[in-house]
XYZ file of C-alpha atoms in Angstrom:
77
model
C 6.575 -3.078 28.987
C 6.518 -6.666 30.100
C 3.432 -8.902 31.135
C 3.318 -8.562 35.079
C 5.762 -6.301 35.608
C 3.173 -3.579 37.314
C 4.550 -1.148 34.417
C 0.900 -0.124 32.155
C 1.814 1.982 28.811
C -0.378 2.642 26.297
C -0.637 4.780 23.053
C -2.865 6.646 21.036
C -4.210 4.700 17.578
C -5.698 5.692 14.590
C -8.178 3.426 12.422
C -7.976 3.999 8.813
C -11.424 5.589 7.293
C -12.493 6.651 10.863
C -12.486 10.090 12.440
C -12.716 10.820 15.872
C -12.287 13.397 17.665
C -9.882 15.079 20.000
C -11.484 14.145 23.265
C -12.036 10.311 21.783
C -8.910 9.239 20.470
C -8.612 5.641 20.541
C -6.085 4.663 23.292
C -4.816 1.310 24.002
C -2.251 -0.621 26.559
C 0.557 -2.372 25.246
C 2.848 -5.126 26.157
C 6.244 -6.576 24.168
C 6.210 -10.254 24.139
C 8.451 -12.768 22.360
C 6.559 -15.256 19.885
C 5.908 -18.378 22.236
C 4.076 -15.626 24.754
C 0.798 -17.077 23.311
C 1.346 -20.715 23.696
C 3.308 -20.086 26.734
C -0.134 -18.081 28.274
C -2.871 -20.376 27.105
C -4.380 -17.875 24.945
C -6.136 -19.004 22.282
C -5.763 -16.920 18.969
C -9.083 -16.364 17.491
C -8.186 -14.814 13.930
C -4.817 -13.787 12.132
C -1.781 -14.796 12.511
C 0.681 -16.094 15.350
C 3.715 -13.993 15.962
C 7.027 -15.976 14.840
C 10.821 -15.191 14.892
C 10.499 -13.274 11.138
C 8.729 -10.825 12.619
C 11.793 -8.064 13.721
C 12.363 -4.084 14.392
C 13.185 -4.271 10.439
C 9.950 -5.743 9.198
C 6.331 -4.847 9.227
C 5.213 -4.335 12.401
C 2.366 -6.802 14.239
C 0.115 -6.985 16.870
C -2.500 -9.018 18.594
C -5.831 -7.408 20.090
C -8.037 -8.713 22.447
C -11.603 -9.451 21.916
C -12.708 -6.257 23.992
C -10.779 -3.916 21.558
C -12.003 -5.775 18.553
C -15.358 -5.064 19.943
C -15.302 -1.674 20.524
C -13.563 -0.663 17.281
C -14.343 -3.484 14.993
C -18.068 -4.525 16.174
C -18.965 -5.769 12.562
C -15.960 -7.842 12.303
């Protein structure tokens, strides 16, 4: 789903060493964006890495989160 394009997906999550259970499951909305989306935006990354043109459908895969997520989930750091 594209940034703007009035289409909202999300997905289900799991966090490693965390249960939760079946009416909390962690749920998040995503967007596909190309490496420059970043830049391009004016959002500043806080932590990690940029996205760049190695990362493909054949390697690892990557995100970004925003500081709301990281917040809720990740409150220690």
């Amino acid at each position: 789903m594209l940034p703007f394009s009035g289409v909202v997906s999300s997905t289900d999550f799991t966090i490693v060493g965390r249960a939760f259970s079946q009416t909390e499951v962690p749920e998040a909305q995503y967007r596909i964006v190309n490496p420059m989306y970043l830049k391009a935006m004016r959002i500043p990354l806080l932590a990690g890495r940029e996205f760049n043109e190695t990362d493909t459908d054949r390697t690892p895969l990557v995100c970004h989160i925003n500081e709301t997520l990281a917040q809720r989930y990740w409150p220690k750091g």
